[in-house]
CSV table of C-alpha atoms in Angstrom, one decimal:
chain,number,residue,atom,x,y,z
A,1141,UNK,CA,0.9,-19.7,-14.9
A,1142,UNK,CA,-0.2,-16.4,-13.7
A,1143,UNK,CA,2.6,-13.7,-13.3
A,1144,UNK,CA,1.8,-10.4,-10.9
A,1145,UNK,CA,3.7,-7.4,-11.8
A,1146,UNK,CA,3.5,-3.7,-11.2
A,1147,UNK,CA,4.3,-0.8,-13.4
A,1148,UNK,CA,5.9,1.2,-9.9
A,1149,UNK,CA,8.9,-0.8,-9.8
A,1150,UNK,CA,10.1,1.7,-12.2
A,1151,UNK,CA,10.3,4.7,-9.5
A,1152,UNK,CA,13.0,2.7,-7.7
A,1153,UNK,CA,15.4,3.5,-10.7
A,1154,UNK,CA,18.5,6.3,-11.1
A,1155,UNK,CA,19.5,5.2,-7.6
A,1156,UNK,CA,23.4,4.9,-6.7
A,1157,UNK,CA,24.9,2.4,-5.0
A,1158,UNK,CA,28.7,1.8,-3.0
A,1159,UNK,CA,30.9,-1.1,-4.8
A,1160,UNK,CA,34.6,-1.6,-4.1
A,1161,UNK,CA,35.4,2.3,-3.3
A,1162,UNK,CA,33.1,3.5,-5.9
A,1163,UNK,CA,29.6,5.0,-6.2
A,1164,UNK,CA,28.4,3.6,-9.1
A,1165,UNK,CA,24.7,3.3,-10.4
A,1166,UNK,CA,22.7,0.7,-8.9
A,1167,UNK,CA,22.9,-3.3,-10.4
A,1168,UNK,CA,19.6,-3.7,-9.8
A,1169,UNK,CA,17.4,-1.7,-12.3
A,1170,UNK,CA,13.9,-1.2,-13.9
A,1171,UNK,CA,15.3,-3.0,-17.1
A,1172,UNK,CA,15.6,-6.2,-15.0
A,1173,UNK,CA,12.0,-6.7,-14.4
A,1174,UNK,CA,11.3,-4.8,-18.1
A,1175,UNK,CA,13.0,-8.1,-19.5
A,1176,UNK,CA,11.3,-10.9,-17.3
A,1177,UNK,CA,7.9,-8.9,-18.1
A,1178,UNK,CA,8.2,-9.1,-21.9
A,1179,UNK,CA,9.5,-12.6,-22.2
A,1180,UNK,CA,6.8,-13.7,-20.0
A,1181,UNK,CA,4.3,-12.1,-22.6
A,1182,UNK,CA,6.5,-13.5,-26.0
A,1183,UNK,CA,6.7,-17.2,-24.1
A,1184,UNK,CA,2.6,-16.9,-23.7
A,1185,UNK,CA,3.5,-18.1,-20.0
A,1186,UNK,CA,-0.1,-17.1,-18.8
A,1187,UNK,CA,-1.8,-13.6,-17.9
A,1188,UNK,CA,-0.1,-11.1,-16.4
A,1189,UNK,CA,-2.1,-9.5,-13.7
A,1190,UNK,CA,-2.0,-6.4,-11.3
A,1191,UNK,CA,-1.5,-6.7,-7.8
A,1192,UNK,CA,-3.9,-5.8,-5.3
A,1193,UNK,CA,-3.3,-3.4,-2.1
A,1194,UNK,CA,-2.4,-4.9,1.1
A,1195,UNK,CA,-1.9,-3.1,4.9
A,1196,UNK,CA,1.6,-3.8,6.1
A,1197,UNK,CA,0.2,-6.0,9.0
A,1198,UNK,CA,1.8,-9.0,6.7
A,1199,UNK,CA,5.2,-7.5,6.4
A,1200,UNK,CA,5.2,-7.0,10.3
A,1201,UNK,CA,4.6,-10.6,10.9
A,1202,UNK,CA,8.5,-11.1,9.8
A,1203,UNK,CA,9.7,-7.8,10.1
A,1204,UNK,CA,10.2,-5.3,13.5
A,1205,UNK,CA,7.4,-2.9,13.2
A,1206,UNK,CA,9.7,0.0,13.9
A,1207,UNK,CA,11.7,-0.8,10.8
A,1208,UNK,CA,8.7,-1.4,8.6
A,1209,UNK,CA,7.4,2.1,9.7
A,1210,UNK,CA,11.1,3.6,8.9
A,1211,UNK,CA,11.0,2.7,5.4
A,1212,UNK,CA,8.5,5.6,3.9
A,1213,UNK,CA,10.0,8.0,5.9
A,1214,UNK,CA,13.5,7.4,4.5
A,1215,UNK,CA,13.4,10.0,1.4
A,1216,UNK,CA,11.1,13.0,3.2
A,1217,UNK,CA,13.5,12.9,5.5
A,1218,UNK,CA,16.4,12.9,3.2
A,1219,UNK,CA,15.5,15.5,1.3
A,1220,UNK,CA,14.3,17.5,4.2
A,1221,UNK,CA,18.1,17.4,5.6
A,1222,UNK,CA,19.0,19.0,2.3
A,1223,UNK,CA,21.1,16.0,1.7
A,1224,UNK,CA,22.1,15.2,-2.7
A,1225,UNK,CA,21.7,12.1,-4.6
A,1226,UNK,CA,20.7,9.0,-3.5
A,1227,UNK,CA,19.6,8.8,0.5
A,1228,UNK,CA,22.9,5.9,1.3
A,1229,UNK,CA,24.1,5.2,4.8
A,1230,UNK,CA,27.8,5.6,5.6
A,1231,UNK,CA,28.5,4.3,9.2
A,1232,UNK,CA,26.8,1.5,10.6
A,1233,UNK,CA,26.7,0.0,14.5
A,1234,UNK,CA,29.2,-2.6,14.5
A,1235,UNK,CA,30.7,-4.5,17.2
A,1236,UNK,CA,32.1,-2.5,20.5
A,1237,UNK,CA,29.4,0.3,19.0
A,1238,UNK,CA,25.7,1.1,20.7
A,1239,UNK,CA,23.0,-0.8,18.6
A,1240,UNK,CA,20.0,-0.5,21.3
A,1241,UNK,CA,19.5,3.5,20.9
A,1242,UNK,CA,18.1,4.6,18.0
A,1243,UNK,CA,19.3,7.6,16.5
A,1244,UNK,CA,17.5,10.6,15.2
A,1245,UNK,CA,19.3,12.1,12.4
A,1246,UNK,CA,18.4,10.3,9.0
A,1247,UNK,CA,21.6,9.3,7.8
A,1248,UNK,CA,22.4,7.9,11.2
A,1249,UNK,CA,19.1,6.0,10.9
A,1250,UNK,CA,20.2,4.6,7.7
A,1251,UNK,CA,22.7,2.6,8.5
A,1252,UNK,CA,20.9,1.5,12.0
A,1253,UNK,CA,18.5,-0.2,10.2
A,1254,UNK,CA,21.0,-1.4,7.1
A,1255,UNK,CA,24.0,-3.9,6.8
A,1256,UNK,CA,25.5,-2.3,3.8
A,1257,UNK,CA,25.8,0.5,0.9
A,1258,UNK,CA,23.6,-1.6,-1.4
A,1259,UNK,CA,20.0,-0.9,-0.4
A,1260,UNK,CA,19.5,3.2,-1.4
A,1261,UNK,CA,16.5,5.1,-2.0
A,1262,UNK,CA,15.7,7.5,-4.8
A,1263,UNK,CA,12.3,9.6,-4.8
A,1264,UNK,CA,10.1,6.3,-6.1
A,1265,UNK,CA,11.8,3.7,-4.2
A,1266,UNK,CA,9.3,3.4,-1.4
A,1267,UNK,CA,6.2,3.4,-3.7
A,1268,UNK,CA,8.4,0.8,-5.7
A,1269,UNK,CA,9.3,-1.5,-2.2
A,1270,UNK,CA,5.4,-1.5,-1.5
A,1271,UNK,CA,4.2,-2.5,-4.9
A,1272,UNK,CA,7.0,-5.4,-4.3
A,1273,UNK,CA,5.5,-6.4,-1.4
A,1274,UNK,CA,1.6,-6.3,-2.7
A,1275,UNK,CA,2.8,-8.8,-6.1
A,1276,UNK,CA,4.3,-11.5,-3.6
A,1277,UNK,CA,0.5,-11.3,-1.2
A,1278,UNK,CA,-1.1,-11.2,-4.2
A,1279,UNK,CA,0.7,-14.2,-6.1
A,1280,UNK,CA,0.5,-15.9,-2.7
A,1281,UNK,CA,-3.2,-15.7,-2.8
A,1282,UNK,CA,-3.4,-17.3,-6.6
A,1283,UNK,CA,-1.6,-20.4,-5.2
A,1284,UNK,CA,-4.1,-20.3,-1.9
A,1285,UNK,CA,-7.1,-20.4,-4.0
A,1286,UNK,CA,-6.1,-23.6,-5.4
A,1287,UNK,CA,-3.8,-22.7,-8.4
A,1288,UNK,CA,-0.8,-25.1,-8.6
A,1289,UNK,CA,1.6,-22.5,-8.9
A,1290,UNK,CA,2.4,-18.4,-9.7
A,1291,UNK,CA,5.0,-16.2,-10.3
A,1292,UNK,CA,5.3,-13.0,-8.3
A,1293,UNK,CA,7.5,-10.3,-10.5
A,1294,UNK,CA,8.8,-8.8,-7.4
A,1295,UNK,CA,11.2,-5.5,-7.9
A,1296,UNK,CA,13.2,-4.7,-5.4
A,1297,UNK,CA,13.8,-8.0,-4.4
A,1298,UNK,CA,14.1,-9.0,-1.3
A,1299,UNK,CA,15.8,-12.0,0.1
A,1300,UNK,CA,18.7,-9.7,1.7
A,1301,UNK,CA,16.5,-7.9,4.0
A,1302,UNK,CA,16.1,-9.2,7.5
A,1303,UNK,CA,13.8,-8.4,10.9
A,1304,UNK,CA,15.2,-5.0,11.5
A,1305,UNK,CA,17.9,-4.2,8.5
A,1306,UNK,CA,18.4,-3.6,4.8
A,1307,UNK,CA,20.7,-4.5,2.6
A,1308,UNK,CA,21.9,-6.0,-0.6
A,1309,UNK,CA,18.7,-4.6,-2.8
A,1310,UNK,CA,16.2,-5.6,-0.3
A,1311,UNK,CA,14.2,-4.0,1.8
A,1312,UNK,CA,10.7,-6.3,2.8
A,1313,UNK,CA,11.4,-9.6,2.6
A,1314,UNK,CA,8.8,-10.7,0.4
A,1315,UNK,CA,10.0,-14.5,0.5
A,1316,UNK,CA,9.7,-14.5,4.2
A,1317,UNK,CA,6.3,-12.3,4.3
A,1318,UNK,CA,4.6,-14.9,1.5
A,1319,UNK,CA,5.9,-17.7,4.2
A,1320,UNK,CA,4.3,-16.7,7.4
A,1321,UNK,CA,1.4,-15.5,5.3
A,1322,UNK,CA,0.4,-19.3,4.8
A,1323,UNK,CA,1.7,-20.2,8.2
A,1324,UNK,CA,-1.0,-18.0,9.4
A,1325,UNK,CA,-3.7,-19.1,6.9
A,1326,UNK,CA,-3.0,-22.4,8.4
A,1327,UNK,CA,-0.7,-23.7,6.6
A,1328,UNK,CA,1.1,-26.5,9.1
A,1329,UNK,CA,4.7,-26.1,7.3
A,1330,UNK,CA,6.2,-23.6,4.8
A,1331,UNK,CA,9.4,-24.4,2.9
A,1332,UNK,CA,11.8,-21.8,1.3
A,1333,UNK,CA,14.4,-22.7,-1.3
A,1334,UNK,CA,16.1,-20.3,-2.4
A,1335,UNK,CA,18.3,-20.4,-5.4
A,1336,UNK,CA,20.3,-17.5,-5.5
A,1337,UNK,CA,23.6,-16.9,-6.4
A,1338,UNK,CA,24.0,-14.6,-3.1
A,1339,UNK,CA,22.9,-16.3,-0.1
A,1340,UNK,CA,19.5,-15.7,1.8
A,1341,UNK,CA,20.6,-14.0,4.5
A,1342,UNK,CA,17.5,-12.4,5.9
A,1343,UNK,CA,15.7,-15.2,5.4
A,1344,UNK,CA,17.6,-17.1,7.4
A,1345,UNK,CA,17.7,-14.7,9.9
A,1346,UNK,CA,14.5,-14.2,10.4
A,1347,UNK,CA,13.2,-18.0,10.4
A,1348,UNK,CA,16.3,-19.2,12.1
A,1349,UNK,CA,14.9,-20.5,15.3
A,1350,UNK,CA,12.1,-22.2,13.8
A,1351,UNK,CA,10.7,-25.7,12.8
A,1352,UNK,CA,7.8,-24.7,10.8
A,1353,UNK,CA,9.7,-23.3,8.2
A,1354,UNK,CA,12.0,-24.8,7.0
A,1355,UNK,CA,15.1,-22.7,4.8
A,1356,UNK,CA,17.1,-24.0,2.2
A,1357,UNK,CA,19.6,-22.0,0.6
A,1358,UNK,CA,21.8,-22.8,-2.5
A,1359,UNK,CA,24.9,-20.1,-2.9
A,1360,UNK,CA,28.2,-19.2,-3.6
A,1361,UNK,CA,30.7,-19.8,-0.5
A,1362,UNK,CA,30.2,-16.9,1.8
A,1363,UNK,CA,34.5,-16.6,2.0
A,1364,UNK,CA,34.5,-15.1,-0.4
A,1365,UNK,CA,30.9,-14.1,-2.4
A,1366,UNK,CA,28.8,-11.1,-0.6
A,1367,UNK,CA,26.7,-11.5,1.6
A,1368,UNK,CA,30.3,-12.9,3.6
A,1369,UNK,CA,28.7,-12.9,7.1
A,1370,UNK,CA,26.1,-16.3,6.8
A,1371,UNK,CA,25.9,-18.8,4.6
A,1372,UNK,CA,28.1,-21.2,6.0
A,1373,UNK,CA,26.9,-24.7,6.0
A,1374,UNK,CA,27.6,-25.4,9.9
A,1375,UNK,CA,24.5,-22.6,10.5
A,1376,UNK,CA,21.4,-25.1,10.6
A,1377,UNK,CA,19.4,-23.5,13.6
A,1378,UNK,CA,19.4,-22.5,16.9
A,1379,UNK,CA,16.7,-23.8,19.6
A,1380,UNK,CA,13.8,-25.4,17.9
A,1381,UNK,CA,15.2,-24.4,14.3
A,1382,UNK,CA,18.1,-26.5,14.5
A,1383,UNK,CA,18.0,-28.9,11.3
A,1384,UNK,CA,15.5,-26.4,9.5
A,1385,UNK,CA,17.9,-25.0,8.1
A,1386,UNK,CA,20.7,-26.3,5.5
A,1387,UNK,CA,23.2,-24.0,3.4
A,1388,UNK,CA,24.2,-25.2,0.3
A,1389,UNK,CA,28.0,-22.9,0.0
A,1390,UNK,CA,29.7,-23.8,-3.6
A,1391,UNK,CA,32.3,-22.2,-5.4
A,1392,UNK,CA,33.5,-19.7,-7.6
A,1393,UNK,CA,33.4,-21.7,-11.5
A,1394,UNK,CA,30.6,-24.6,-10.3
A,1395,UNK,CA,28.8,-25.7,-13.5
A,1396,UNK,CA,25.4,-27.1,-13.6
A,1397,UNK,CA,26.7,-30.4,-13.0
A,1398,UNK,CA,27.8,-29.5,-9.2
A,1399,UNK,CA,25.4,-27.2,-8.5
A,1400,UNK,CA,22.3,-29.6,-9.7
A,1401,UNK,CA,23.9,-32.1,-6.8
A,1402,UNK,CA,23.2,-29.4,-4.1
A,1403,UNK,CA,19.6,-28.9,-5.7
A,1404,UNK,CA,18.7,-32.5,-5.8
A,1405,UNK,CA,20.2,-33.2,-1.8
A,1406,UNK,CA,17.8,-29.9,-1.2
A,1407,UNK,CA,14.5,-31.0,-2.9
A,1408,UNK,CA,14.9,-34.7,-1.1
A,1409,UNK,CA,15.3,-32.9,2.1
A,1410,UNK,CA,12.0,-30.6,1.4
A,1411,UNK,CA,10.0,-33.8,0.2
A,1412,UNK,CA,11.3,-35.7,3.4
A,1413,UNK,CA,10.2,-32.2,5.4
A,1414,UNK,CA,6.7,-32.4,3.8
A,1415,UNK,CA,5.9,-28.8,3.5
A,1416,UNK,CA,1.8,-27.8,2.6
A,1417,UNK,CA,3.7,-25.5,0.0
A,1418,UNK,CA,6.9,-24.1,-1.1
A,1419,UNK,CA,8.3,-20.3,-1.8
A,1420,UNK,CA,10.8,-20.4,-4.7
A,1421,UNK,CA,13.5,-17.4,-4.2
A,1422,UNK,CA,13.8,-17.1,-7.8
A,1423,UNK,CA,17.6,-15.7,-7.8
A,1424,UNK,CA,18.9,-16.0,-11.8
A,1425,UNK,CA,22.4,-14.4,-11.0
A,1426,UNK,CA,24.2,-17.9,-11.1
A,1427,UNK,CA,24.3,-17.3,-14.9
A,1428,UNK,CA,27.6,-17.5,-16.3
A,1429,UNK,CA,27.5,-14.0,-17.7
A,1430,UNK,CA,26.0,-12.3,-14.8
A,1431,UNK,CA,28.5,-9.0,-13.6
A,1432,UNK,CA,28.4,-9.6,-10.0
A,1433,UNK,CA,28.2,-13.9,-9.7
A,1434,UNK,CA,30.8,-16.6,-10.3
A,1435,UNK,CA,28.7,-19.6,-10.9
A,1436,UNK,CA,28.6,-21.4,-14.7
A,1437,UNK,CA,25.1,-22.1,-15.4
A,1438,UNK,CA,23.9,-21.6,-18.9
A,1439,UNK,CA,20.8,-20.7,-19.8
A,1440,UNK,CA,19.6,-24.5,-21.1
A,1441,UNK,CA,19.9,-25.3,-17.5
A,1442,UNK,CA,17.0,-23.0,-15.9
A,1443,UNK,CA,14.0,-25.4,-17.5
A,1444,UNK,CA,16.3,-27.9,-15.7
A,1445,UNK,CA,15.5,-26.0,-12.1
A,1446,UNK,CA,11.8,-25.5,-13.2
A,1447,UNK,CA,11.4,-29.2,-13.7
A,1448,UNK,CA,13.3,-30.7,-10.4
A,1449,UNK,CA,10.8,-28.2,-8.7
A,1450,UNK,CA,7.8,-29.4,-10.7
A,1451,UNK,CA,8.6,-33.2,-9.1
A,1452,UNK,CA,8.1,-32.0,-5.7
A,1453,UNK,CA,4.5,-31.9,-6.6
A,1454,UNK,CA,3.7,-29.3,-4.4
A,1455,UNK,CA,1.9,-25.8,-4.8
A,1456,UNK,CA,4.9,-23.6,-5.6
A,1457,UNK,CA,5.2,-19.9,-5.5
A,1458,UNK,CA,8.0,-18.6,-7.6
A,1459,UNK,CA,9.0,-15.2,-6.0
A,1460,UNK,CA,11.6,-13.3,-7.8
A,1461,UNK,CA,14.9,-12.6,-6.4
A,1462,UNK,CA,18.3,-11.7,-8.4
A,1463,UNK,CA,19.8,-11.9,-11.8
A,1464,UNK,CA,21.7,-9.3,-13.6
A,1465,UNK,CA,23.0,-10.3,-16.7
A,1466,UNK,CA,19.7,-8.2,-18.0
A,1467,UNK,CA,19.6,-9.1,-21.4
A,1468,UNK,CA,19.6,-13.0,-20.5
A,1469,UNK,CA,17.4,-12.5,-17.2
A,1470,UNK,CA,14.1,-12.7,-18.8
A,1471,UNK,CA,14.7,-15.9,-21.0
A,1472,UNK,CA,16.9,-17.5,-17.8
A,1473,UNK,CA,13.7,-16.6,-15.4
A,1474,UNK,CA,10.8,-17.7,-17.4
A,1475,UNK,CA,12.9,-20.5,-18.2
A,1476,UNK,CA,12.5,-22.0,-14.8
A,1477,UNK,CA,9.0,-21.4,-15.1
A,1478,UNK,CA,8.6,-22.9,-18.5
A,1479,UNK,CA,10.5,-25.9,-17.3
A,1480,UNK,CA,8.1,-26.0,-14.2
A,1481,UNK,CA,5.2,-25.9,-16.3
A,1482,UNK,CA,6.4,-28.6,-18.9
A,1483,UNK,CA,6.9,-30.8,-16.2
């Protein structure tokens, strides 16, 4: 299996985020990928290679072009307000507020095109965001050519991030962009399943009233697990998207036992859906040691994912979401992709 992987992640690090009343460095740090990068060399899993450039023509396909355009400004802009520390919005256009003018002020800005405190920008985050976004086209173009399957290394992730907003670590989708990338290379159907502890917000937002792709999201119940606004298993589409989408809400303590009963009812569903190939948000964070997830997975049980997928028998793109129990993400990662390959 080829993994893609670039060395500017690392910019994106140092960066501050808001947690229950507290700034407090950011969960989601260059170590992460570090890990996943050298037990993907020790494991022999395959080459790892570079990623090639792409325009942002791909990420516009999912994303409003405004936002997309936003995103290098954020930190010129930052520092040219004289602002300190991390560029981090504070107020954000909620209900009974204005949402259809945009502001000009950068902090103002920030949290028009954000949902929460979580998705911050240091001096290397935008390099680091577009390096993200060139791994998943260029993994996605390994499993085009005719390779069975590929693992983008994507840092930031970015399953959080919807059409016009931020949030949660994420800032391009890449799941989403990788997605409509094969819709438009003619691909008739695309299937996401994402198996993150936190649920794939963005991605369901932005595919939500469709039937060529179809969504399928294993997570912990959004009552009371972040992202707490979607995720509930009554949202299965709107318009011609309704029944492409299924939620998968579980909760706090499920062991692999439970949680593999939502994986199987999600893979039959996908082979019933018949998808030309599948994207695999690669979330890890339902380890039962990860800091910010409440799920009881051990690390035995990741081949286990990797090998369910395998069955499908489709090309598979493994794109690389969450997971922050760092010194067990690389071994938990690659073990999906181990057990994928075994299979």
């Amino acid at each position: 299996m080829k993994t893609v992987f670039s060395p500017l992640h690392a910019g994106h690090g140092g960066q501050m985020e808001l947690v229950a009343g507290e700034i407090v460095p950011g969960f989601e740090k260059p170590s992460r990928a570090e890990f996943i990068r050298a037990r993907v060399e020790s494991e022999k899993l395959g080459p790892i290679l570079a990623p090639k450039e792409h325009a942002l023509d791909a990420a516009k396909r999912v994303h409003r072009a405004d936002y997309i355009d936003f995103l290098p400004t954020v930190w010129p802009l930052w520092q040219e307000a004289g602002y300190p520390g991390s560029a981090m919005p504070f107020t954000w256009p909620t209900r009974g507020l204005r949402a259809d003018v945009r502001p000009t002020r950068i902090d103002a800005l920030m949290g028009y095109y954000s949902f929460d405190a979580g998705a911050t920008f240091v001096k290397g985050t935008w390099d680091a965001i577009k390096s993200s976004y060139d791994v998943g086209l260029t993994a996605a173009e390994i499993v085009k050519a005719g390779e069975r399957t590929a693992f983008a290394l994507c840092r930031p992730p970015g399953h959080h991030a919807g059409a016009a907003f931020m949030g949660g670590y994420c800032f391009i989708n890449n799941a989403a962009v990788v997605a409509q990338w094969y819709r438009d290379q003619g691909a008739a159907r695309v299937a996401i399943l994402d198996v993150d502890y936190h649920h794939g917000n963005g991605t369901q937002e932005i595919f939500y009233e469709r039937d060529d792709v179809l969504v399928l999201n294993l997570h912990g119940d959004p009552n009371t697990e972040y992202p707490f606004f979607l995720g509930h298993a009554d949202e299965r589409g709107v318009g011609r998207g309704e029944g492409f989408n299924h939620n998968y809400p579980m909760p706090a303590g499920t062991p692999w036992t439970k949680w593999s009963e939502a994986l199987e009812d999600a893979c039959n569903k996908l082979t019933a859906y018949g998808p030309d190939v599948v994207v695999v948000s690669l979330g890890v964070d339902t380890f039962e040691k990860d800091p910010i997830s409440q799920f009881k997975l051990k690390s035995e049980d990741y081949p286990r994912i990797g090998e369910r997928i395998a069955r499908l028998g489709l090309p598979t793109l493994f794109v690389m979401e969450g997971g922050y129990a760092v010194e067990e993400i690389g071994v938990n990662a690659v073990g999906v992709l181990t057990g994928f390959e075994g299979a």
